[in-house]
Each structure stands twice: as structure tokens, then as C-alpha cells.
Short mmCIF file of C-alpha atoms in Angstrom, two decimals:
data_model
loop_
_atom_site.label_atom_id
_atom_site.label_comp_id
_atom_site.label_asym_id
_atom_site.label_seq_id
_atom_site.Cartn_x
_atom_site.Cartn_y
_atom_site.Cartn_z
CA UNK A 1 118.38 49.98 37.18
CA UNK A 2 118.29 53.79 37.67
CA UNK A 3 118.80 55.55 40.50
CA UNK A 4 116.36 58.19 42.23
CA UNK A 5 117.94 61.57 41.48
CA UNK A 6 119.35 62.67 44.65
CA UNK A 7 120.52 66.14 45.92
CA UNK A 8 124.29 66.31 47.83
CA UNK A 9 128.05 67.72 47.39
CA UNK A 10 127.95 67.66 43.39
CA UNK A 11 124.36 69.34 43.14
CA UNK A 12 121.75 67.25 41.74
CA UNK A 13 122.67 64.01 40.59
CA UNK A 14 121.07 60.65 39.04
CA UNK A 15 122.06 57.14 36.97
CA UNK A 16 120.34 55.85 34.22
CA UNK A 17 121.33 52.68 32.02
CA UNK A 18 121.84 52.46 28.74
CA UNK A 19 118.92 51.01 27.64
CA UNK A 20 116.73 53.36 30.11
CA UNK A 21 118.76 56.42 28.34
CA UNK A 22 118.32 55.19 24.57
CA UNK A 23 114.37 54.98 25.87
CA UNK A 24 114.17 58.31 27.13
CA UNK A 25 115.98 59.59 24.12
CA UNK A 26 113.13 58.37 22.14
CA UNK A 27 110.38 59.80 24.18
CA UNK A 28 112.75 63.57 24.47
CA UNK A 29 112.95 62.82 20.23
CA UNK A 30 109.19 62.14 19.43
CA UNK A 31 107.55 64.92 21.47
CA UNK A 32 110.29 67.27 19.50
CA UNK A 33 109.62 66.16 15.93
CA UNK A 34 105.30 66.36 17.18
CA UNK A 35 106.48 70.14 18.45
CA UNK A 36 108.64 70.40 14.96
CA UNK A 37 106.14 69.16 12.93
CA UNK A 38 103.92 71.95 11.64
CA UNK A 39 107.31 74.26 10.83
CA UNK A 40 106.33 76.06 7.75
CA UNK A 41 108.29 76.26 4.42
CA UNK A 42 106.39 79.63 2.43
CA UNK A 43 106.08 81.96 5.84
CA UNK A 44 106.70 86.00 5.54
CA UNK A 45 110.49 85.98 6.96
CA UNK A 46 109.78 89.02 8.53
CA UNK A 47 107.08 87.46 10.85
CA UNK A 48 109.05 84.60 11.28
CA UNK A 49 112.45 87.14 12.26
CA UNK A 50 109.77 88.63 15.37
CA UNK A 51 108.41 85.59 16.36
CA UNK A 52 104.90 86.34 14.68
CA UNK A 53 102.89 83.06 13.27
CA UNK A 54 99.78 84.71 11.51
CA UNK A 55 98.62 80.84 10.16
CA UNK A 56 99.07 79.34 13.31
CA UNK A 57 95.88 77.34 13.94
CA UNK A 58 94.87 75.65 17.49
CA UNK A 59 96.23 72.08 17.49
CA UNK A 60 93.64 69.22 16.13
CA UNK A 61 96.03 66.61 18.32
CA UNK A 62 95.08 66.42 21.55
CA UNK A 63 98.25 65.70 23.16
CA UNK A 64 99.66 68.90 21.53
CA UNK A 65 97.14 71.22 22.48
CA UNK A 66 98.00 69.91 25.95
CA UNK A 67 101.31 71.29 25.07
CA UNK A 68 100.20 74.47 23.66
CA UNK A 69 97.11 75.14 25.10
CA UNK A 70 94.27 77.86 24.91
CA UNK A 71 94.89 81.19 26.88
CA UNK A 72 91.21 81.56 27.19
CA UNK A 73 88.95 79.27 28.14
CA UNK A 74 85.58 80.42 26.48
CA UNK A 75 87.43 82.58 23.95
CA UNK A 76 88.47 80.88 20.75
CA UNK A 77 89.82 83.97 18.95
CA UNK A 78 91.33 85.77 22.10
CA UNK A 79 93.07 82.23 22.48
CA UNK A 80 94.08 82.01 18.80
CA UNK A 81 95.17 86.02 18.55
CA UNK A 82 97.33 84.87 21.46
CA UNK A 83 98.71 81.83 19.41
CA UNK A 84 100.13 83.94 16.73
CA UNK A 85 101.77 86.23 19.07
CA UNK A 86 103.41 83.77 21.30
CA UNK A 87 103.17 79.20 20.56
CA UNK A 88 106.38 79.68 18.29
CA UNK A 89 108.26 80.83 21.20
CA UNK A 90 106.42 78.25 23.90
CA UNK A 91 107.43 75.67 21.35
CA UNK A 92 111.23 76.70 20.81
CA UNK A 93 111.73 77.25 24.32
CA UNK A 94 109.88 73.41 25.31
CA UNK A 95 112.61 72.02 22.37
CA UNK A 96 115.39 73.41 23.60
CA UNK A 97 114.26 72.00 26.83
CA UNK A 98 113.75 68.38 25.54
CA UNK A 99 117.18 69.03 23.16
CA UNK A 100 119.26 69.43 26.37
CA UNK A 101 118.02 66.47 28.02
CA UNK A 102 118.70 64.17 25.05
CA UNK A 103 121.93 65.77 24.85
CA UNK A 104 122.18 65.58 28.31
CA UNK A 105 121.68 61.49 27.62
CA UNK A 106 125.31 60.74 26.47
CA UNK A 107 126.55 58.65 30.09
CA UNK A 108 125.03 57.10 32.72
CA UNK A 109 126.33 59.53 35.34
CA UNK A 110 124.23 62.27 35.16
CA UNK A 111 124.75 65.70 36.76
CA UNK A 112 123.05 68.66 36.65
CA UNK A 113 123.66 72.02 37.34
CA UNK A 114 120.34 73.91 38.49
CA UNK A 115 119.87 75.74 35.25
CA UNK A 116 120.33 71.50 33.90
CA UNK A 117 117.54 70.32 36.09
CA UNK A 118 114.86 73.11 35.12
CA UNK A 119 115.43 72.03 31.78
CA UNK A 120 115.29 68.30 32.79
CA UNK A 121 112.03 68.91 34.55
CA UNK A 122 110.26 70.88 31.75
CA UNK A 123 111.38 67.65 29.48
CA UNK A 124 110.10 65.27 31.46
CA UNK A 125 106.97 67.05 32.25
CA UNK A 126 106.21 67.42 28.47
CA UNK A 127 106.92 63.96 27.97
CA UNK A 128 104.67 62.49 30.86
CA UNK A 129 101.68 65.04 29.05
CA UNK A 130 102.07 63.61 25.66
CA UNK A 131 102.38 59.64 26.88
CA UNK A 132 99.01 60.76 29.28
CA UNK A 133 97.00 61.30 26.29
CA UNK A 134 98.24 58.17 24.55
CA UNK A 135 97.10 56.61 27.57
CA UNK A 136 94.05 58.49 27.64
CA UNK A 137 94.17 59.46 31.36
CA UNK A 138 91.52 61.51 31.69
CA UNK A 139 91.24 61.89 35.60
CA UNK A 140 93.01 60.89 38.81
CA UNK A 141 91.34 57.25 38.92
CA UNK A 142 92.36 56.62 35.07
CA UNK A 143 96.22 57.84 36.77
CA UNK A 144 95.67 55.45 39.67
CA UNK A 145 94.64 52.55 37.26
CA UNK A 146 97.91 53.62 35.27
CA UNK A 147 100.38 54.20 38.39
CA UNK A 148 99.61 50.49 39.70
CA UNK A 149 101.00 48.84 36.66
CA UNK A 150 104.53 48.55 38.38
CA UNK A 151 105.69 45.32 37.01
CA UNK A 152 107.43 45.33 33.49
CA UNK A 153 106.22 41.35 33.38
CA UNK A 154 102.95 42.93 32.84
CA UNK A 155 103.94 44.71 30.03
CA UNK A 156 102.03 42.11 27.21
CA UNK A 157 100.62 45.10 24.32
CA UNK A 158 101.58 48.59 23.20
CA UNK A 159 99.12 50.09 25.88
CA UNK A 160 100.82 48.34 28.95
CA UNK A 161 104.83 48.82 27.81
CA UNK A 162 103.22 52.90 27.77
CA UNK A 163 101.45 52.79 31.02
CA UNK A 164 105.04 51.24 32.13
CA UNK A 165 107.11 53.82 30.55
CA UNK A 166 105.01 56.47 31.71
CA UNK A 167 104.95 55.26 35.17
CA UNK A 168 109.28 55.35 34.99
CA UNK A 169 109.00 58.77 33.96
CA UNK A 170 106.86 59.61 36.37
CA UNK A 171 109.33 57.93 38.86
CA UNK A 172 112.32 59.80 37.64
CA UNK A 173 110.40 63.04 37.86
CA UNK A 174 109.44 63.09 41.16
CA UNK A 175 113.04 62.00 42.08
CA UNK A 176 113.98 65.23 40.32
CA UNK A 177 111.82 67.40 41.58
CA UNK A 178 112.07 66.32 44.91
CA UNK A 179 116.31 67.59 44.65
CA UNK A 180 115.89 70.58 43.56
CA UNK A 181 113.16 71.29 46.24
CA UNK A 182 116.04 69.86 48.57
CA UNK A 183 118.54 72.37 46.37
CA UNK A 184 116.08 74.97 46.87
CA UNK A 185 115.82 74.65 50.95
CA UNK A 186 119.88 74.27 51.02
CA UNK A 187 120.16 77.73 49.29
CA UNK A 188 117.57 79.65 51.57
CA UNK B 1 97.27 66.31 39.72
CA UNK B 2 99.38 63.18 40.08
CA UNK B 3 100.54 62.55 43.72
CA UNK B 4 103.31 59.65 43.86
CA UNK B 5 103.15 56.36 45.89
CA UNK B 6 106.45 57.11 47.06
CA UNK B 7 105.79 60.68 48.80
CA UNK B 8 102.40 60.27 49.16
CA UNK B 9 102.73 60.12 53.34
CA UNK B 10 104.73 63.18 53.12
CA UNK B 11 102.63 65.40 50.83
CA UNK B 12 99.77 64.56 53.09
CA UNK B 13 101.84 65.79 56.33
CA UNK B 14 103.55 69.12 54.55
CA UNK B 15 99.84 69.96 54.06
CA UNK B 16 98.30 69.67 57.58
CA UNK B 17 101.79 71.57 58.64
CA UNK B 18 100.75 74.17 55.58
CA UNK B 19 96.96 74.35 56.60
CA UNK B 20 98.06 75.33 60.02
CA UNK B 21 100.73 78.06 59.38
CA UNK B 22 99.43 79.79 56.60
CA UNK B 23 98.67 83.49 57.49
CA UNK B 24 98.68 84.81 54.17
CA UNK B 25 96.40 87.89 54.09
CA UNK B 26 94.52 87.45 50.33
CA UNK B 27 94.06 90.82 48.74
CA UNK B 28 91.15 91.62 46.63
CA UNK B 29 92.72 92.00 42.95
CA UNK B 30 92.93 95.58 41.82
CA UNK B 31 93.91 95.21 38.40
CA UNK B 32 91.05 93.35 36.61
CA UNK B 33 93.12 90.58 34.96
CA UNK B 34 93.55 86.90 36.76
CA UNK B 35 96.12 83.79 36.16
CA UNK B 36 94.03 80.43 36.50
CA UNK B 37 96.06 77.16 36.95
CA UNK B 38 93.66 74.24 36.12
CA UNK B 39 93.95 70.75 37.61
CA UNK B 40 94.92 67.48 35.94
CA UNK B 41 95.85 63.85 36.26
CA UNK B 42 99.41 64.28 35.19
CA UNK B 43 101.55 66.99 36.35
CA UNK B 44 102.92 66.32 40.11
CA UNK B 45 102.05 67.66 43.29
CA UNK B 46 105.69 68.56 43.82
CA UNK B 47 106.21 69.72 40.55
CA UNK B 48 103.71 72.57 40.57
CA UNK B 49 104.55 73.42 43.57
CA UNK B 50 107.75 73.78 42.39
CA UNK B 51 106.67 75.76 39.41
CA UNK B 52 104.85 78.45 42.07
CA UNK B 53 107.69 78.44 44.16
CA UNK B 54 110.81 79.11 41.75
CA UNK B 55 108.54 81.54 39.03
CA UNK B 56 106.52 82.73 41.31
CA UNK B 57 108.94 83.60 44.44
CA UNK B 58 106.27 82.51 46.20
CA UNK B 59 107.00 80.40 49.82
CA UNK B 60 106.93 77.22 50.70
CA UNK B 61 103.58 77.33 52.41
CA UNK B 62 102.34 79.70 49.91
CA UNK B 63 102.85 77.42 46.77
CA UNK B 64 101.59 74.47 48.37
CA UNK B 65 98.53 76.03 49.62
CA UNK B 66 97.53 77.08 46.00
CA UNK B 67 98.54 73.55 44.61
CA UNK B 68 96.37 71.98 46.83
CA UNK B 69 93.78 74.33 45.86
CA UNK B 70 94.16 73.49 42.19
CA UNK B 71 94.20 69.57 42.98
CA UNK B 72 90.83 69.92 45.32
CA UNK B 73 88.62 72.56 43.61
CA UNK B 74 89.63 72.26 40.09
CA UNK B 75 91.45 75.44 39.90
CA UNK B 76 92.93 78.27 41.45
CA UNK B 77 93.77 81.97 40.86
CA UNK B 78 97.81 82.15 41.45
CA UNK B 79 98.00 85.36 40.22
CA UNK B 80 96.86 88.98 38.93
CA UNK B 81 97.94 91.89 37.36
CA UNK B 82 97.57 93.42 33.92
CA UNK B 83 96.17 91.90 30.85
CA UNK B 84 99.85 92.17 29.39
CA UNK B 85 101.36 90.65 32.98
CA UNK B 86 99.31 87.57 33.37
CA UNK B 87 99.63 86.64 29.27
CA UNK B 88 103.65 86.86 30.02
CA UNK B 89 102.64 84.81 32.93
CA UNK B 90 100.85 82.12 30.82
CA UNK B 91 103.18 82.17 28.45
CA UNK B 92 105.74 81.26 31.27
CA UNK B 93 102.96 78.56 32.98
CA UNK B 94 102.39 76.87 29.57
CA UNK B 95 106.48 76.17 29.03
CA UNK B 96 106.78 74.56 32.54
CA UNK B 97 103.67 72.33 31.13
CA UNK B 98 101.21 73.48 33.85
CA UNK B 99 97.86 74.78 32.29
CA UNK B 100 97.11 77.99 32.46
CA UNK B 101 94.21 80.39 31.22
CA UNK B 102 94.07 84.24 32.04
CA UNK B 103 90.43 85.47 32.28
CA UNK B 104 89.09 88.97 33.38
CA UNK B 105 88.80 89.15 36.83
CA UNK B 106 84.95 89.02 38.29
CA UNK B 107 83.48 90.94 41.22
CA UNK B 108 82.67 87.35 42.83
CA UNK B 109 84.65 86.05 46.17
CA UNK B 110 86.73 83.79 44.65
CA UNK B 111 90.35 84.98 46.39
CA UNK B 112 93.20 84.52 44.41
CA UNK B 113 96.63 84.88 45.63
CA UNK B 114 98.56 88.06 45.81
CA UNK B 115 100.09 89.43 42.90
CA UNK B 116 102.78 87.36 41.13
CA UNK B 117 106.43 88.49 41.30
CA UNK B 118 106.80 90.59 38.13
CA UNK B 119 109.10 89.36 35.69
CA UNK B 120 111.37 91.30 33.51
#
């Protein structure tokens, strides 16, 4: 079983198995490859060299426009001008989040240095938005229905094993956040 | 936003502790230009919080007083500035996963929270 990440002497540290770490490689690898997916192959270099995507178009997937969401909320072509200025660098800097904590994956030990748990947390957040779409929650009592599937016996069809999943990353998040608020309040 | 089982007892105390301390003074924004967070099921209590406390520079009490405010009305103004400041803001919001929206500032009451920490 994991352990709760935990802050002390080492800075923040946590334990994952091997199976829980091949699952949460997965989850780190398929919101990457949904963030990778739209790369183009005939864009102007040039835009591409200053971070400029002029054919960027607001996602049609939900669970990626909850990644990359509008700026404005009753402005569709503020919120796209704003698109082609900035989502390629929103999306580079969420991968090399979600890179570092698969790469991060490689023992059980894990330790992170703060710059490491940022990272961590960003991945994990991103992860827990895309599987909340999947699982459609929509509001806090769809999350409440979700958060009191605790037992992996119950996990009997794809929708379950998710709401399962989701609720471990959910655990391990809090865990983490709750060190480096603890890191945070040993520094100050 | 998503409060765990596990800290639930403690969220609820740090925010009677935080209702009772706060005396932040809310300024009315002078640069037209506002940072909305918008709640939702997923992200954590602690998490945003987090978010307001380590972008932001924001306090303890501070942060959790506008996370609460985005978990009970819907939404709250963390920040303001210029167009330019609270896009870079966004920008920042939308990597940590929290969702953002920047919208011109209205002469309504609504306060929002004094003006975010700039960043460079």
C-alpha cells in the first residue's frame, strides 16, 4: 500500500508500490499524449520559434478544455485571441509537469525537493481534472457519490475501477499538499 | 471544490479560526481589470489554497478566506491589476489547473482581494 506523503528531516517524502507507480505512470502518460495530441506537422516555424499558434482552436473535448480553458467567460474571440498567444506554453509547461512525475516514478521511495512537489502537485491535479470528466462529476454531490466508493472490491466495470483510481489520486494529493503546506509553515 | 474525508474536521476549524482573524482591509480596484477563480467539484480545498498562498504571497488567512469564497459563492475575485497583469496571472492559474477567467472590472460591490503580488 502507499504511504500518505509526509513532511520531516528529508523534505517531503512518500511510498508508492509498484503496481500503484506503473498505474500512475499511465494516468501522468495519457493526459500527456491528450495534451500532445493536436501538435502540428505544416506550422510557420517562426510562430512556432515565439510560441505563437495562429490555428489553435478551443478544445471540442471536454476534459481538455478543462485543461486549457477560456480566459473569458462571455468572450469567445477575446478567449481564442488569448489561445494563440499563450495554450502552447500552458500545455508545455503542464507536460513537463506530468514528464517529471513519471520520471519521478522509477522507485518506491519517493522524495521530493520543493521545486519536485510543485511539479508533483500540478500532475496530479491535471490528472484528477481529466479522470473528473470521465467520471462526469459535474458538482460536489456527483464528487461525494464518487469519494464514497472506497473499496477496490467494488470495483466490477470501467466506471467503478475510475471512480477508484480517481479517489487514490485524490488521496495522494491531499497527502501532498498537506506537506508542503507543513514545508511552507516550517520555512516562515 | 473537493474537500477530503480525511481533513474534513480540520478545514472546517482553520476556517472558523480564519473567519475570526481576518482583518484584511479590501481595496476598491483601481485598475479596471479583475482575476476570477471559479469553483468546481475537483480541485482541493488545500490545494487552492495552496495555489493563493505560494503564487500569490498571499497569507495563510488570506488564501483561505478567498478559497472559501470560491467554494461558497461560486467564485471570487483574487486579484486585479492590468489587462496584461491578470492574463499573465491566468496564464499562471490555468497551469496549476485552477480555473481562471479575467473580466473587466464593474462599478458593482463585489470586493475582490488586494492586488496580486506582481510577477516578473
Amino acid at each position: 500500500m502507499a504511504k500518505a506523503f509526509k513532511y520531516g528531516l528529508k523534505g517531503i517524502s512518500g511510498y508508492l508500490e509498484p503496481a500503484e507507480r506503473d498505474l500512475l505512470r499511465g494516468l501522468l502518460d495519457d493526459v500527456i499524449s491528450m495534451l500532445e495530441s493536436d501538435a502540428r506537422e505544416n506550422e510557420d516555424p517562426l510562430a512556432a520559434l515565439i510560441g505563437l499558434d495562429m490555428d489553435v482552436k478551443q478544445p471540442s473535448d471536454r476534459a481538455l478544455l478543462r485543461l486549457l480553458p477560456n480566459v473569458m467567460k462571455d468572450d469567445d474571440g477575446g478567449s481564442l485571441e488569448f489561445r494563440q498567444l499563450t495554450e502552447r506554453s500552458v500545455r508545455e509547461n503542464k507536460i513537463g509537469a506530468l514528464r517529471a512525475a513519471a520520471l519521478g516514478l522509477d522507485k518506491n521511495e519517493l522524495v521530493l525537493t520543493p521545486e519536485d512537489a510543485t511539479r508533483w502537485s500540478m500532475a496530479l491535479n491535471d490528472v484528477r481534472l481529466v479522470l473528473a470528466e470521465r467520471l462526469d462529476i459535474r458538482d460536489e454531490a456527483d464528487a461525494e457519490h464518487i469519494h464514497s466508493m472506497q473499496d477496490w472490491s467494488q470495483a466490477e466495470d470501467v466506471e467503478s475501477y475510475l471512480a477508484l483510481v480517481y479517489n487514490f489520486t485524490t488521496w495522494l494529493q491531499e497527502s501532498l499538499v498537506q506537506a508542503m503546506l507543513a514545508a511552507r509553515q516550517a520555512k516562515s | 471544490m473537493s474537500p477530503s474525508v480525511a481533513y474534513g474536521t480540520d478545514i472546517d476549524e482553520r476556517t472558523k479560526a480564519a473567519e475570526q482573524s481576518s482583518t484584511d482591509v479590501l481595496t476598491a480596484p483601481d485598475i479596471p481589470w479583475n482575476l476570477v477563480i471559479w469553483n468546481d467539484p475537483v480541485n482541493l480545498m488545500s490545494y487552492v489554497s495552496y495555489v493563493f498562498q505560494s503564487y500569490f504571497g498571499y497569507s495563510e488567512s488570506k488564501a483561505h478566506k478567498l478559497m472559501m469564497e470560491v467554494h461558497k459563492k461560486g467564485r471570487s475575485i483574487v486579484a486585479h491589476g492590468s489587462k496584461e497583469q491578470v492574463e499573465q496571472h491566468a496564464v499562471a492559474m490555468h497551469g496549476f489547473g485552477l480555473w481562471a477567467t479575467v473580466e473587466k472590472a464593474a462599478s458593482g460591490n463585489e470586493t475582490p482581494g488586494k492586488g496580486g503580488r506582481q510577477r516578473g
